[in-house]
PDB file of C-alpha atoms in Angstrom:
ATOM      1  CA  MET A  35     -11.388  15.142  24.258  1.00 59.00           C
ATOM      2  CA  ALA A  36      -7.762  15.616  23.276  1.00 77.00           C
ATOM      3  CA  MET A  37      -5.559  12.552  23.432  1.00 88.00           C
ATOM      4  CA  SER A  38      -2.627  12.446  25.811  1.00 93.00           C
ATOM      5  CA  ARG A  39       0.874  11.969  24.432  1.00 93.00           C
ATOM      6  CA  GLU A  40       0.944   8.497  25.994  1.00 95.00           C
ATOM      7  CA  GLU A  41      -2.249   7.528  24.211  1.00 95.00           C
ATOM      8  CA  ILE A  42      -0.852   8.807  20.929  1.00 96.00           C
ATOM      9  CA  PHE A  43       2.366   6.872  21.507  1.00 97.00           C
ATOM     10  CA  GLU A  44       0.439   3.658  22.165  1.00 96.00           C
ATOM     11  CA  ASN A  45      -1.583   4.081  18.973  1.00 96.00           C
ATOM     12  CA  VAL A  46       1.531   4.900  16.951  1.00 97.00           C
ATOM     13  CA  ARG A  47       3.276   1.879  18.424  1.00 97.00           C
ATOM     14  CA  GLU A  48       0.371  -0.378  17.479  1.00 97.00           C
ATOM     15  CA  THR A  49       0.357   1.091  13.970  1.00 96.00           C
ATOM     16  CA  LEU A  50       4.079   0.450  13.478  1.00 97.00           C
ATOM     17  CA  VAL A  51       3.893  -3.061  14.928  1.00 97.00           C
ATOM     18  CA  ASP A  52       1.216  -3.883  12.346  1.00 94.00           C
ATOM     19  CA  ALA A  53       2.789  -2.031   9.409  1.00 95.00           C
ATOM     20  CA  LEU A  54       6.393  -3.117   9.884  1.00 95.00           C
ATOM     21  CA  ALA A  55       5.981  -6.456  11.695  1.00 93.00           C
ATOM     22  CA  VAL A  56       8.246  -5.325  14.562  1.00 96.00           C
ATOM     23  CA  GLU A  57       8.009  -6.157  18.266  1.00 97.00           C
ATOM     24  CA  PRO A  58       6.252  -3.588  20.484  1.00 97.00           C
ATOM     25  CA  ASP A  59       9.382  -3.007  22.607  1.00 97.00           C
ATOM     26  CA  GLU A  60      11.376  -2.068  19.499  1.00 97.00           C
ATOM     27  CA  VAL A  61       9.118   0.934  19.022  1.00 97.00           C
ATOM     28  CA  THR A  62      10.776   3.542  21.257  1.00 97.00           C
ATOM     29  CA  GLU A  63      10.501   7.309  20.778  1.00 96.00           C
ATOM     30  CA  ASP A  64      14.047   7.537  19.436  1.00 95.00           C
ATOM     31  CA  ALA A  65      13.789   4.592  17.023  1.00 97.00           C
ATOM     32  CA  THR A  66      14.219   5.600  13.370  1.00 96.00           C
ATOM     33  CA  LEU A  67      11.641   4.147  11.012  1.00 96.00           C
ATOM     34  CA  THR A  68      14.144   3.100   8.366  1.00 95.00           C
ATOM     35  CA  GLY A  69      17.300   2.304  10.327  1.00 95.00           C
ATOM     36  CA  ASP A  70      15.885   0.762  13.490  1.00 96.00           C
ATOM     37  CA  LEU A  71      12.475  -0.507  12.378  1.00 97.00           C
ATOM     38  CA  GLY A  72      13.362  -1.571   8.838  1.00 96.00           C
ATOM     39  CA  ALA A  73      10.788   0.533   6.959  1.00 95.00           C
ATOM     40  CA  GLU A  74      11.133   0.668   3.180  1.00 91.00           C
ATOM     41  CA  SER A  75       9.863   3.507   1.026  1.00 85.00           C
ATOM     42  CA  ILE A  76       6.551   1.787   0.326  1.00 87.00           C
ATOM     43  CA  ASP A  77       5.981   1.368   4.066  1.00 93.00           C
ATOM     44  CA  PHE A  78       5.799   5.143   4.455  1.00 92.00           C
ATOM     45  CA  LEU A  79       2.635   5.178   2.383  1.00 91.00           C
ATOM     46  CA  ASP A  80       1.266   2.291   4.429  1.00 93.00           C
ATOM     47  CA  ILE A  81       2.056   4.138   7.670  1.00 95.00           C
ATOM     48  CA  VAL A  82       0.259   7.257   6.408  1.00 94.00           C
ATOM     49  CA  PHE A  83      -2.851   5.219   5.539  1.00 93.00           C
ATOM     50  CA  ARG A  84      -2.829   3.466   8.899  1.00 95.00           C
ATOM     51  CA  LEU A  85      -2.304   6.654  10.921  1.00 96.00           C
ATOM     52  CA  GLU A  86      -5.153   8.344   9.065  1.00 94.00           C
ATOM     53  CA  LYS A  87      -7.438   5.475   9.982  1.00 93.00           C
ATOM     54  CA  SER A  88      -6.214   5.028  13.532  1.00 94.00           C
ATOM     55  CA  PHE A  89      -6.481   8.716  14.471  1.00 95.00           C
ATOM     56  CA  ASN A  90      -9.295   9.608  12.097  1.00 94.00           C
ATOM     57  CA  ILE A  91      -7.264  12.425  10.530  1.00 94.00           C
ATOM     58  CA  LYS A  92      -6.283  13.455   7.003  1.00 92.00           C
ATOM     59  CA  ILE A  93      -2.580  13.573   6.220  1.00 92.00           C
ATOM     60  CA  PRO A  94      -2.021  15.643   3.061  1.00 90.00           C
ATOM     61  CA  ARG A  95       0.678  14.369   0.737  1.00 84.00           C
ATOM     62  CA  GLY A  96       4.157  15.528   1.752  1.00 84.00           C
ATOM     63  CA  GLU A  97       3.095  16.942   5.102  1.00 88.00           C
ATOM     64  CA  LEU A  98       4.415  14.119   7.279  1.00 89.00           C
ATOM     65  CA  PHE A  99       7.128  12.898   4.910  1.00 86.00           C
ATOM     66  CA  PRO A 100       8.189  15.666   2.481  1.00 85.00           C
ATOM     67  CA  ASP A 101       8.753  14.084  -0.924  1.00 78.00           C
ATOM     68  CA  ASP A 102       9.573  16.948  -3.252  1.00 77.00           C
ATOM     69  CA  LEU A 103      12.941  18.110  -1.942  1.00 83.00           C
ATOM     70  CA  LEU A 104      15.600  15.682  -3.108  1.00 81.00           C
ATOM     71  CA  ASN A 105      15.206  16.298  -6.827  1.00 80.00           C
ATOM     72  CA  ASN A 106      15.486  20.062  -6.485  1.00 85.00           C
ATOM     73  CA  PRO A 107      19.064  21.274  -7.243  1.00 86.00           C
ATOM     74  CA  GLU A 108      18.492  24.402  -5.154  1.00 90.00           C
ATOM     75  CA  TYR A 109      17.925  22.281  -2.099  1.00 91.00           C
ATOM     76  CA  VAL A 110      20.441  19.500  -2.614  1.00 91.00           C
ATOM     77  CA  GLU A 111      24.004  19.833  -3.872  1.00 90.00           C
ATOM     78  CA  ASN A 112      26.629  17.057  -3.950  1.00 89.00           C
ATOM     79  CA  GLY A 113      24.494  14.841  -1.784  1.00 90.00           C
ATOM     80  CA  LYS A 114      24.023  17.451   0.943  1.00 92.00           C
ATOM     81  CA  PHE A 115      21.216  19.836   1.741  1.00 92.00           C
ATOM     82  CA  THR A 116      22.079  23.452   0.937  1.00 93.00           C
ATOM     83  CA  SER A 117      21.307  26.097   3.548  1.00 92.00           C
ATOM     84  CA  GLN A 118      18.217  26.937   1.510  1.00 92.00           C
ATOM     85  CA  GLY A 119      17.239  23.260   1.413  1.00 92.00           C
ATOM     86  CA  LEU A 120      17.787  22.956   5.135  1.00 92.00           C
ATOM     87  CA  GLU A 121      15.527  25.918   5.814  1.00 92.00           C
ATOM     88  CA  ARG A 122      12.920  24.421   3.507  1.00 91.00           C
ATOM     89  CA  ILE A 123      12.909  21.007   5.163  1.00 92.00           C
ATOM     90  CA  LYS A 124      12.889  22.520   8.639  1.00 92.00           C
ATOM     91  CA  GLY A 125       9.878  24.553   7.629  1.00 91.00           C
ATOM     92  CA  ALA A 126       8.216  21.497   6.112  1.00 90.00           C
ATOM     93  CA  MET A 127       8.880  19.297   9.154  1.00 92.00           C
ATOM     94  CA  PRO A 128       8.324  21.326  12.328  1.00 92.00           C
ATOM     95  CA  HIS A 129       7.583  18.000  14.010  1.00 92.00           C
ATOM     96  CA  ALA A 130      11.151  16.664  13.532  1.00 93.00           C
ATOM     97  CA  ASP A 131      14.303  17.142  15.596  1.00 92.00           C
ATOM     98  CA  PHE A 132      17.109  18.621  13.470  1.00 94.00           C
ATOM     99  CA  THR A 133      19.838  18.792  16.144  1.00 91.00           C
ATOM    100  CA  ASP A 134      22.082  16.120  14.601  1.00 91.00           C
ATOM    101  CA  PHE A 135      21.018  16.593  11.020  1.00 92.00           C
ATOM    102  CA  GLU A 136      22.014  20.272  10.932  1.00 90.00           C
ATOM    103  CA  ASN A 137      25.636  19.336  11.618  1.00 92.00           C
ATOM    104  CA  ASP A 138      25.750  16.931   8.671  1.00 92.00           C
ATOM    105  CA  PRO A 139      22.802  17.418   6.304  1.00 93.00           C
ATOM    106  CA  ASP A 140      23.680  14.413   4.161  1.00 93.00           C
ATOM    107  CA  VAL A 141      20.672  13.298   2.076  1.00 90.00           C
ATOM    108  CA  ASN A 142      21.323   9.702   3.109  1.00 88.00           C
ATOM    109  CA  LYS A 143      20.761  10.735   6.700  1.00 90.00           C
ATOM    110  CA  MET A 144      17.432  12.363   5.943  1.00 90.00           C
ATOM    111  CA  THR A 145      15.631   9.174   6.880  1.00 89.00           C
ATOM    112  CA  ASP A 146      17.053   9.545  10.417  1.00 92.00           C
ATOM    113  CA  LEU A 147      14.673  12.488  10.799  1.00 93.00           C
ATOM    114  CA  PHE A 148      11.783  10.065  10.587  1.00 94.00           C
ATOM    115  CA  THR A 149      11.677   8.749  14.126  1.00 96.00           C
ATOM    116  CA  VAL A 150       8.791   7.483  16.211  1.00 97.00           C
ATOM    117  CA  LYS A 151       8.980  10.795  18.082  1.00 96.00           C
ATOM    118  CA  THR A 152       8.564  12.660  14.779  1.00 96.00           C
ATOM    119  CA  LEU A 153       5.324  10.761  14.182  1.00 96.00           C
ATOM    120  CA  ILE A 154       4.061  11.406  17.704  1.00 96.00           C
ATOM    121  CA  ASN A 155       4.847  15.146  17.444  1.00 95.00           C
ATOM    122  CA  TYR A 156       3.066  15.324  14.121  1.00 96.00           C
ATOM    123  CA  ILE A 157      -0.021  13.483  15.353  1.00 96.00           C
ATOM    124  CA  GLU A 158      -0.065  15.621  18.488  1.00 94.00           C
ATOM    125  CA  SER A 159      -0.196  18.749  16.315  1.00 92.00           C
ATOM    126  CA  LYS A 160      -3.038  17.270  14.263  1.00 91.00           C
ATOM    127  CA  VAL A 161      -5.291  16.101  17.083  1.00 89.00           C
ATOM    128  CA  ALA A 162      -4.670  19.094  19.367  1.00 77.00           C
TER     129      ALA A 162
ATOM    130  CA  MET J 246      -1.066 -15.098 -22.864  1.00 48.00           C
ATOM    131  CA  ARG J 247      -2.380 -12.674 -20.326  1.00 65.00           C
ATOM    132  CA  TRP J 248      -1.961 -13.355 -16.615  1.00 79.00           C
ATOM    133  CA  ILE J 249      -5.590 -13.354 -15.546  1.00 87.00           C
ATOM    134  CA  TRP J 250      -6.798 -15.083 -12.432  1.00 92.00           C
ATOM    135  CA  ILE J 251     -10.438 -14.074 -12.315  1.00 93.00           C
ATOM    136  CA  ASP J 252     -13.176 -15.295 -14.645  1.00 91.00           C
ATOM    137  CA  LYS J 253     -15.914 -12.766 -14.137  1.00 90.00           C
ATOM    138  CA  PHE J 254     -17.167  -9.893 -12.025  1.00 92.00           C
ATOM    139  CA  LEU J 255     -20.485 -10.434 -10.248  1.00 93.00           C
ATOM    140  CA  GLU J 256     -20.642  -7.006  -8.638  1.00 94.00           C
ATOM    141  CA  PHE J 257     -18.849  -3.758  -9.377  1.00 93.00           C
ATOM    142  CA  GLU J 258     -19.614  -0.628  -7.406  1.00 95.00           C
ATOM    143  CA  SER J 259     -17.238   2.113  -8.529  1.00 95.00           C
ATOM    144  CA  GLY J 260     -14.756   3.171  -5.845  1.00 96.00           C
ATOM    145  CA  LYS J 261     -16.356   0.912  -3.264  1.00 98.00           C
ATOM    146  CA  ARG J 262     -16.654  -2.773  -3.848  1.00 97.00           C
ATOM    147  CA  ALA J 263     -16.095  -5.531  -6.372  1.00 96.00           C
ATOM    148  CA  VAL J 264     -16.934  -9.217  -6.310  1.00 97.00           C
ATOM    149  CA  ALA J 265     -15.287 -11.603  -8.764  1.00 96.00           C
ATOM    150  CA  ILE J 266     -15.278 -15.358  -9.200  1.00 96.00           C
ATOM    151  CA  LYS J 267     -12.781 -17.893 -10.446  1.00 96.00           C
ATOM    152  CA  ASN J 268     -13.694 -21.440 -11.344  1.00 96.00           C
ATOM    153  CA  LEU J 269     -10.945 -23.955 -10.726  1.00 97.00           C
ATOM    154  CA  THR J 270     -10.393 -26.657 -13.304  1.00 96.00           C
ATOM    155  CA  LEU J 271      -7.947 -29.456 -13.866  1.00 95.00           C
ATOM    156  CA  ALA J 272      -7.246 -27.956 -17.278  1.00 93.00           C
ATOM    157  CA  GLU J 273      -5.009 -25.501 -15.440  1.00 92.00           C
ATOM    158  CA  GLU J 274      -1.506 -26.780 -15.732  1.00 91.00           C
ATOM    159  CA  HIS J 275      -0.169 -25.424 -12.495  1.00 92.00           C
ATOM    160  CA  LEU J 276      -2.576 -27.591 -10.493  1.00 93.00           C
ATOM    161  CA  HIS J 277      -0.795 -30.682 -11.778  1.00 93.00           C
ATOM    162  CA  ASP J 278       2.426 -29.494 -10.190  1.00 94.00           C
ATOM    163  CA  HIS J 279       0.854 -28.166  -7.015  1.00 93.00           C
ATOM    164  CA  PHE J 280       0.768 -30.897  -5.927  1.00 94.00           C
ATOM    165  CA  PRO J 281       1.239 -34.029  -8.054  1.00 93.00           C
ATOM    166  CA  GLY J 282      -1.656 -36.296  -7.101  1.00 94.00           C
ATOM    167  CA  TYR J 283      -3.260 -33.671  -4.851  1.00 96.00           C
ATOM    168  CA  PRO J 284      -4.165 -30.531  -6.758  1.00 97.00           C
ATOM    169  CA  VAL J 285      -4.814 -27.408  -4.652  1.00 97.00           C
ATOM    170  CA  MET J 286      -4.845 -23.768  -5.735  1.00 97.00           C
ATOM    171  CA  PRO J 287      -1.594 -22.169  -4.486  1.00 97.00           C
ATOM    172  CA  PRO J 288      -2.380 -19.458  -1.913  1.00 97.00           C
ATOM    173  CA  CYS J 289      -0.012 -17.041  -3.681  1.00 96.00           C
ATOM    174  CA  LEU J 290      -2.260 -17.260  -6.760  1.00 96.00           C
ATOM    175  CA  ILE J 291      -5.329 -16.708  -4.605  1.00 98.00           C
ATOM    176  CA  ILE J 292      -3.621 -13.515  -3.450  1.00 98.00           C
ATOM    177  CA  GLU J 293      -3.012 -12.650  -7.112  1.00 96.00           C
ATOM    178  CA  GLY J 294      -6.725 -13.183  -7.836  1.00 97.00           C
ATOM    179  CA  MET J 295      -7.627 -10.803  -5.025  1.00 98.00           C
ATOM    180  CA  ALA J 296      -4.974  -8.339  -6.229  1.00 97.00           C
ATOM    181  CA  GLN J 297      -6.604  -8.348  -9.673  1.00 95.00           C
ATOM    182  CA  THR J 298     -10.122  -7.945  -8.293  1.00 96.00           C
ATOM    183  CA  ALA J 299      -9.068  -5.139  -5.949  1.00 97.00           C
ATOM    184  CA  GLY J 300      -6.540  -3.625  -8.381  1.00 96.00           C
ATOM    185  CA  ILE J 301      -9.177  -3.237 -11.093  1.00 94.00           C
ATOM    186  CA  LEU J 302     -11.536  -1.739  -8.515  1.00 95.00           C
ATOM    187  CA  VAL J 303      -8.838   0.809  -7.600  1.00 96.00           C
ATOM    188  CA  GLY J 304      -7.826   1.441 -11.229  1.00 95.00           C
ATOM    189  CA  GLU J 305     -11.378   2.143 -12.339  1.00 93.00           C
ATOM    190  CA  VAL J 306     -11.686   5.035  -9.858  1.00 94.00           C
ATOM    191  CA  ARG J 307      -9.180   7.032 -11.946  1.00 93.00           C
ATOM    192  CA  ASP J 308     -10.472   5.652 -15.226  1.00 90.00           C
ATOM    193  CA  PHE J 309      -7.407   3.350 -15.559  1.00 90.00           C
ATOM    194  CA  GLN J 310      -5.074   6.307 -16.049  1.00 89.00           C
ATOM    195  CA  GLU J 311      -2.928   5.401 -13.038  1.00 91.00           C
ATOM    196  CA  LYS J 312      -0.492   2.502 -12.995  1.00 92.00           C
ATOM    197  CA  VAL J 313      -1.829   0.536 -10.064  1.00 95.00           C
ATOM    198  CA  ILE J 314       0.792  -1.780  -8.622  1.00 94.00           C
ATOM    199  CA  LEU J 315       0.429  -4.207  -5.731  1.00 96.00           C
ATOM    200  CA  ALA J 316       2.790  -2.709  -3.155  1.00 95.00           C
ATOM    201  CA  LYS J 317       2.165  -4.724  -0.045  1.00 95.00           C
ATOM    202  CA  VAL J 318       0.212  -7.719   1.169  1.00 96.00           C
ATOM    203  CA  LYS J 319      -0.884  -6.313   4.502  1.00 94.00           C
ATOM    204  CA  ARG J 320      -2.555  -9.479   5.624  1.00 95.00           C
ATOM    205  CA  ALA J 321      -3.275 -12.877   4.096  1.00 97.00           C
ATOM    206  CA  THR J 322      -4.721 -15.655   6.202  1.00 97.00           C
ATOM    207  CA  PHE J 323      -6.255 -18.874   4.943  1.00 98.00           C
ATOM    208  CA  ASP J 324      -8.417 -21.325   6.838  1.00 96.00           C
ATOM    209  CA  GLY J 325      -8.886 -23.844   4.074  1.00 96.00           C
ATOM    210  CA  ILE J 326      -7.946 -24.962   0.574  1.00 97.00           C
ATOM    211  CA  ALA J 327      -9.480 -24.627  -2.882  1.00 97.00           C
ATOM    212  CA  ARG J 328      -9.532 -27.581  -5.270  1.00 97.00           C
ATOM    213  CA  PRO J 329     -10.528 -28.289  -8.898  1.00 97.00           C
ATOM    214  CA  GLY J 330     -14.296 -28.190  -9.390  1.00 97.00           C
ATOM    215  CA  GLN J 331     -14.709 -25.521  -6.769  1.00 98.00           C
ATOM    216  CA  GLN J 332     -15.368 -21.822  -7.180  1.00 98.00           C
ATOM    217  CA  LEU J 333     -13.398 -19.029  -5.560  1.00 98.00           C
ATOM    218  CA  ARG J 334     -15.210 -15.826  -4.772  1.00 98.00           C
ATOM    219  CA  TYR J 335     -13.219 -12.643  -4.177  1.00 98.00           C
ATOM    220  CA  GLU J 336     -14.940  -9.817  -2.302  1.00 98.00           C
ATOM    221  CA  ALA J 337     -12.868  -6.624  -2.291  1.00 98.00           C
ATOM    222  CA  ASP J 338     -13.691  -3.330  -0.577  1.00 98.00           C
ATOM    223  CA  VAL J 339     -11.818  -0.039  -0.936  1.00 98.00           C
ATOM    224  CA  GLU J 340     -10.643   1.138   2.469  1.00 95.00           C
ATOM    225  CA  SER J 341      -8.869   4.337   1.402  1.00 93.00           C
ATOM    226  CA  ILE J 342      -7.669   5.891  -1.818  1.00 93.00           C
ATOM    227  CA  THR J 343      -5.432   8.920  -2.390  1.00 90.00           C
ATOM    228  CA  ASP J 344      -3.237  10.353  -5.152  1.00 89.00           C
ATOM    229  CA  GLN J 345      -0.420   8.065  -4.066  1.00 89.00           C
ATOM    230  CA  GLY J 346      -2.220   4.766  -3.661  1.00 93.00           C
ATOM    231  CA  ALA J 347      -4.992   2.776  -2.043  1.00 96.00           C
ATOM    232  CA  THR J 348      -5.729   0.121   0.522  1.00 96.00           C
ATOM    233  CA  THR J 349      -8.342  -2.595   0.223  1.00 98.00           C
ATOM    234  CA  THR J 350      -9.782  -5.250   2.479  1.00 98.00           C
ATOM    235  CA  GLY J 351     -11.004  -8.542   1.128  1.00 98.00           C
ATOM    236  CA  LYS J 352     -12.631 -11.874   1.823  1.00 98.00           C
ATOM    237  CA  VAL J 353     -12.165 -15.107  -0.068  1.00 98.00           C
ATOM    238  CA  LEU J 354     -14.877 -17.763  -0.173  1.00 98.00           C
ATOM    239  CA  VAL J 355     -14.808 -21.276  -1.625  1.00 98.00           C
ATOM    240  CA  ASP J 356     -18.149 -22.609  -2.811  1.00 98.00           C
ATOM    241  CA  GLY J 357     -19.763 -19.961  -0.618  1.00 96.00           C
ATOM    242  CA  GLU J 358     -17.852 -20.822   2.546  1.00 97.00           C
ATOM    243  CA  PRO J 359     -15.404 -18.293   4.075  1.00 98.00           C
ATOM    244  CA  MET J 360     -11.857 -19.396   3.364  1.00 97.00           C
ATOM    245  CA  GLY J 361      -9.539 -16.451   3.921  1.00 97.00           C
ATOM    246  CA  VAL J 362      -8.883 -12.761   4.417  1.00 98.00           C
ATOM    247  CA  ILE J 363      -6.598 -10.692   2.169  1.00 98.00           C
ATOM    248  CA  ASP J 364      -5.876  -7.004   2.825  1.00 97.00           C
ATOM    249  CA  LEU J 365      -3.744  -5.210   0.250  1.00 98.00           C
ATOM    250  CA  MET J 366      -2.032  -1.932  -0.460  1.00 97.00           C
ATOM    251  CA  PHE J 367      -1.576  -0.528  -3.950  1.00 96.00           C
ATOM    252  CA  SER J 368       0.697   2.223  -5.189  1.00 94.00           C
ATOM    253  CA  HIS J 369      -0.069   4.650  -7.991  1.00 92.00           C
ATOM    254  CA  ILE J 370       3.564   4.319  -8.977  1.00 86.00           C
ATOM    255  CA  ASP J 371       3.900   7.551 -10.926  1.00 82.00           C
ATOM    256  CA  HIS J 372       3.370   9.260  -7.571  1.00 77.00           C
ATOM    257  CA  ASN J 373       5.854   7.157  -5.610  1.00 70.00           C
ATOM    258  CA  VAL J 374       7.583   8.749  -2.623  1.00 63.00           C
ATOM    259  CA  SER J 375      11.036   7.881  -3.962  1.00 65.00           C
ATOM    260  CA  GLY J 376      10.530  10.121  -6.992  1.00 65.00           C
ATOM    261  CA  LEU J 377      11.411   7.312  -9.443  1.00 71.00           C
ATOM    262  CA  ASP J 378      10.329   7.600 -13.058  1.00 77.00           C
ATOM    263  CA  PHE J 379       8.436   4.855 -14.843  1.00 79.00           C
ATOM    264  CA  PRO J 380       7.586   4.431 -18.550  1.00 79.00           C
ATOM    265  CA  GLU J 381       4.840   6.709 -19.776  1.00 79.00           C
ATOM    266  CA  GLU J 382       2.923   3.836 -21.337  1.00 81.00           C
ATOM    267  CA  ASN J 383       0.439   2.251 -18.948  1.00 81.00           C
ATOM    268  CA  PHE J 384       1.860  -1.256 -18.764  1.00 80.00           C
ATOM    269  CA  VAL J 385      -0.689  -2.284 -16.108  1.00 81.00           C
ATOM    270  CA  PHE J 386      -3.934  -1.440 -17.851  1.00 82.00           C
ATOM    271  CA  THR J 387      -3.079  -2.036 -21.515  1.00 80.00           C
ATOM    272  CA  GLU J 388      -5.594  -1.622 -24.313  1.00 79.00           C
ATOM    273  CA  GLU J 389      -5.910  -5.391 -24.539  1.00 74.00           C
ATOM    274  CA  PHE J 390      -6.682  -5.539 -20.854  1.00 74.00           C
ATOM    275  CA  LYS J 391      -9.217  -2.739 -21.044  1.00 76.00           C
ATOM    276  CA  SER J 392     -11.093  -4.439 -23.869  1.00 76.00           C
ATOM    277  CA  LEU J 393     -11.329  -7.492 -21.649  1.00 70.00           C
ATOM    278  CA  LEU J 394     -12.717  -5.366 -18.839  1.00 75.00           C
ATOM    279  CA  ARG J 395     -15.377  -4.005 -21.159  1.00 77.00           C
ATOM    280  CA  THR J 396     -16.566  -7.529 -21.804  1.00 74.00           C
ATOM    281  CA  TYR J 397     -16.829  -7.895 -18.030  1.00 67.00           C
ATOM    282  CA  HIS J 398     -18.752  -4.585 -17.944  1.00 63.00           C
ATOM    283  CA  ALA J 399     -16.191  -3.431 -15.409  1.00 57.00           C
ATOM    284  CA  ALA J 400     -14.987  -0.513 -17.489  1.00 54.00           C
ATOM    285  CA  ARG J 401     -16.506   2.089 -19.703  1.00 51.00           C
TER     286      ARG J 401
END
């Protein structure tokens, strides 16, 4: 039976509480993993492992958190995503909300795309 | 000197499980400082012993070609202490392993009695998500280290 969005959210919340040692009420849909929940780069790998186990799914490398974009000069120029790069990342992350990012595609703001909602959307697409 | 905190493997099942032991002795200098008059094995070094047991287990899966680095101590809880004359037993199990890294779960026993739980995460650092470059030479599993593993029969 397919999981409801609420059930997915609860599982994601539990995963992030364990992985990042945050309080459950800090894990809101809009919270960013890096900015609000204090995730470091190594935590992203931990989160992937935990989500795979918790939801019994396989998360191929780069599918949830694309990792091959920043070093490509066609995609990033002067610290900003090019229009080509923006198209690429939007294609790679259909589960993320690009409303704010499109206005200022600064690479330093890329981590803002990784919100709790992004995780829930991704998991929802995997368990559907 | 090589930083080695296990004496011997008792079991080694490739990609699955490893069991190693460490005998504690007063010949170890650090025990005289931790603590003067009351020597106990520092828990951080017990974690290191588990990291070596589990790290070798993870490294062997890819024939020691990856640089396996301890990335995160997911959980470490201790219910007791370990003192000179006693034997630590590290039981490590692979939970998951991918191109980027691995997670392991582990139990620590002292003289056969459960003493703690240590769950770890390792990174294959050449595949790190930040795209950082590291030296080509495998500074984790050096030739010297691999020859030691062969004497343990942990490596081919």
